[in-house]
């Protein structure tokens, strides 16, 4: 009786990683990226849905990643660095035709920046300047 009990539990525990992997795949599959003319909307979640938006003119930099396991299937990841405080980095995972999509996105970002007359400016300072700035002394 005890061996039957343990074999049932061991069988269940052996299936847990497969259920977890399936849950992660489903989460990636249900993540939707909607590009409008001015925004990127990100819908994510399996049971509870979360919707984030990033203004395209806030995109500072783009990066294309091609991990081995994605290259096998002709997929890649597009990573966006943004100046948005709530979403400083956006990972668009498992994208087909990543090079073309990244280039279209980059062109749309530049078009919007020209249209809105917006430029990204980064301020770099030493530690002493940053302390004074944070304290509101500058």
Tab-separated table of C-alpha atoms in Angstrom:
chain	number	residue	atom	x	y	z
A	1	UNK	CA	0.000	0.000	0.000
A	2	UNK	CA	2.844	2.407	0.847
A	3	UNK	CA	4.601	1.817	-2.484
A	4	UNK	CA	1.344	2.565	-4.342
A	5	UNK	CA	1.009	5.822	-2.374
A	6	UNK	CA	4.565	6.956	-3.156
A	7	UNK	CA	4.414	5.972	-6.824
A	8	UNK	CA	1.301	8.137	-7.233
A	9	UNK	CA	3.018	11.131	-5.619
A	10	UNK	CA	6.215	10.627	-7.592
A	11	UNK	CA	4.221	10.454	-10.820
A	12	UNK	CA	2.430	13.679	-9.892
A	13	UNK	CA	5.710	15.416	-8.994
A	14	UNK	CA	7.237	14.277	-12.284
A	15	UNK	CA	4.412	16.054	-14.153
A	16	UNK	CA	4.744	19.370	-12.263
A	17	UNK	CA	7.631	20.704	-14.435
A	18	UNK	CA	5.620	19.957	-17.589
A	19	UNK	CA	2.593	21.825	-16.245
A	20	UNK	CA	4.833	24.753	-15.268
A	21	UNK	CA	6.470	24.830	-18.720
A	22	UNK	CA	3.025	24.721	-20.327
A	23	UNK	CA	1.866	27.599	-18.115
A	24	UNK	CA	4.895	29.692	-19.149
A	25	UNK	CA	4.341	28.904	-22.839
A	26	UNK	CA	0.674	29.823	-22.537
A	27	UNK	CA	1.619	33.107	-20.845
A	28	UNK	CA	3.996	33.944	-23.692
A	29	UNK	CA	1.435	32.908	-26.305
A	30	UNK	CA	-1.281	35.074	-24.727
A	31	UNK	CA	0.967	38.153	-24.494
A	32	UNK	CA	-0.214	40.511	-27.226
A	33	UNK	CA	1.687	43.546	-28.506
A	34	UNK	CA	-0.455	46.061	-30.360
A	35	UNK	CA	1.340	48.778	-32.300
A	36	UNK	CA	-0.701	51.867	-33.098
A	37	UNK	CA	0.602	54.918	-34.915
A	38	UNK	CA	1.692	56.511	-31.604
A	39	UNK	CA	1.715	53.814	-28.917
A	40	UNK	CA	2.683	50.293	-28.048
A	41	UNK	CA	0.046	48.471	-25.996
A	42	UNK	CA	1.017	45.319	-24.141
A	43	UNK	CA	-1.695	42.892	-23.046
A	44	UNK	CA	-0.455	40.170	-20.719
A	45	UNK	CA	-1.858	37.655	-18.296
A	46	UNK	CA	-3.627	34.321	-18.333
A	47	UNK	CA	-6.343	34.694	-15.701
A	48	UNK	CA	-5.907	38.368	-14.822
A	49	UNK	CA	-5.063	40.721	-17.643
A	50	UNK	CA	-2.714	43.678	-17.348
A	51	UNK	CA	-2.491	46.342	-20.060
A	52	UNK	CA	0.533	48.648	-20.328
A	53	UNK	CA	1.106	51.446	-22.811
A	54	UNK	CA	4.312	53.070	-23.960
A	55	UNK	CA	4.391	56.170	-26.142
A	56	UNK	CA	6.580	55.314	-29.135
A	57	UNK	CA	8.470	58.604	-28.981
A	58	UNK	CA	9.741	57.498	-25.540
A	59	UNK	CA	11.697	54.584	-27.036
A	60	UNK	CA	15.391	55.372	-26.552
A	61	UNK	CA	17.045	52.282	-27.996
A	62	UNK	CA	16.188	48.947	-29.590
A	63	UNK	CA	18.052	45.667	-29.456
A	64	UNK	CA	17.505	42.396	-31.292
A	65	UNK	CA	18.393	39.166	-29.506
A	66	UNK	CA	18.539	35.766	-31.183
A	67	UNK	CA	19.011	33.033	-28.576
A	68	UNK	CA	19.868	29.597	-29.929
A	69	UNK	CA	16.530	28.020	-28.997
A	70	UNK	CA	14.606	30.756	-30.798
A	71	UNK	CA	16.849	30.780	-33.880
A	72	UNK	CA	15.981	27.123	-34.464
A	73	UNK	CA	12.382	28.211	-35.075
A	74	UNK	CA	13.224	31.449	-36.915
A	75	UNK	CA	12.264	33.651	-33.964
A	76	UNK	CA	13.979	36.467	-32.076
A	77	UNK	CA	13.408	38.899	-29.203
A	78	UNK	CA	13.135	42.668	-29.575
A	79	UNK	CA	14.145	44.655	-26.491
A	80	UNK	CA	13.134	48.305	-26.185
A	81	UNK	CA	14.798	50.711	-23.755
A	82	UNK	CA	12.335	53.495	-22.949
A	83	UNK	CA	12.239	56.648	-20.867
A	84	UNK	CA	8.873	55.556	-19.443
A	85	UNK	CA	9.081	55.344	-15.644
A	86	UNK	CA	6.602	52.499	-15.275
A	87	UNK	CA	8.082	50.392	-18.077
A	88	UNK	CA	11.776	51.199	-18.672
A	89	UNK	CA	12.384	47.994	-20.648
A	90	UNK	CA	9.968	46.177	-22.932
A	91	UNK	CA	10.741	42.624	-24.048
A	92	UNK	CA	8.870	41.488	-27.130
A	93	UNK	CA	9.548	37.759	-27.100
A	94	UNK	CA	9.482	35.101	-29.794
A	95	UNK	CA	8.925	37.384	-32.798
A	96	UNK	CA	8.996	36.120	-36.366
A	97	UNK	CA	10.772	38.525	-38.803
A	98	UNK	CA	12.345	40.415	-35.902
A	99	UNK	CA	14.789	42.396	-38.057
A	100	UNK	CA	12.013	43.832	-40.246
A	101	UNK	CA	9.715	44.586	-37.303
A	102	UNK	CA	12.522	46.284	-35.386
A	103	UNK	CA	13.343	48.466	-38.405
A	104	UNK	CA	9.685	49.462	-38.930
A	105	UNK	CA	9.425	50.294	-35.236
A	106	UNK	CA	12.599	52.389	-35.344
A	107	UNK	CA	11.320	54.358	-38.348
A	108	UNK	CA	7.970	54.993	-36.644
A	109	UNK	CA	9.756	56.207	-33.497
A	110	UNK	CA	11.818	58.674	-35.549
A	111	UNK	CA	8.731	59.851	-37.452
A	112	UNK	CA	6.871	60.524	-34.205
A	113	UNK	CA	9.828	62.346	-32.675
A	114	UNK	CA	10.025	64.613	-35.717
A	115	UNK	CA	6.258	65.151	-35.711
A	116	UNK	CA	6.148	66.021	-32.002
A	117	UNK	CA	9.528	67.789	-32.103
A	118	UNK	CA	10.798	65.645	-29.255
A	119	UNK	CA	14.402	64.623	-28.651
A	120	UNK	CA	15.773	62.327	-25.987
A	121	UNK	CA	18.308	64.020	-23.712
A	122	UNK	CA	20.250	62.108	-21.068
A	123	UNK	CA	21.936	63.981	-18.251
A	124	UNK	CA	25.100	62.516	-16.782
A	125	UNK	CA	26.683	63.920	-13.647
A	126	UNK	CA	29.086	63.050	-10.874
A	127	UNK	CA	27.853	61.680	-7.540
A	128	UNK	CA	28.134	65.049	-5.805
A	129	UNK	CA	26.047	66.746	-8.507
A	130	UNK	CA	23.429	64.009	-8.353
A	131	UNK	CA	23.101	64.386	-4.570
A	132	UNK	CA	22.534	68.115	-4.913
A	133	UNK	CA	20.037	67.567	-7.713
A	134	UNK	CA	18.073	64.989	-5.719
A	135	UNK	CA	17.937	67.350	-2.771
A	136	UNK	CA	16.570	70.070	-5.030
A	137	UNK	CA	19.608	72.317	-4.568
A	138	UNK	CA	20.513	72.629	-8.221
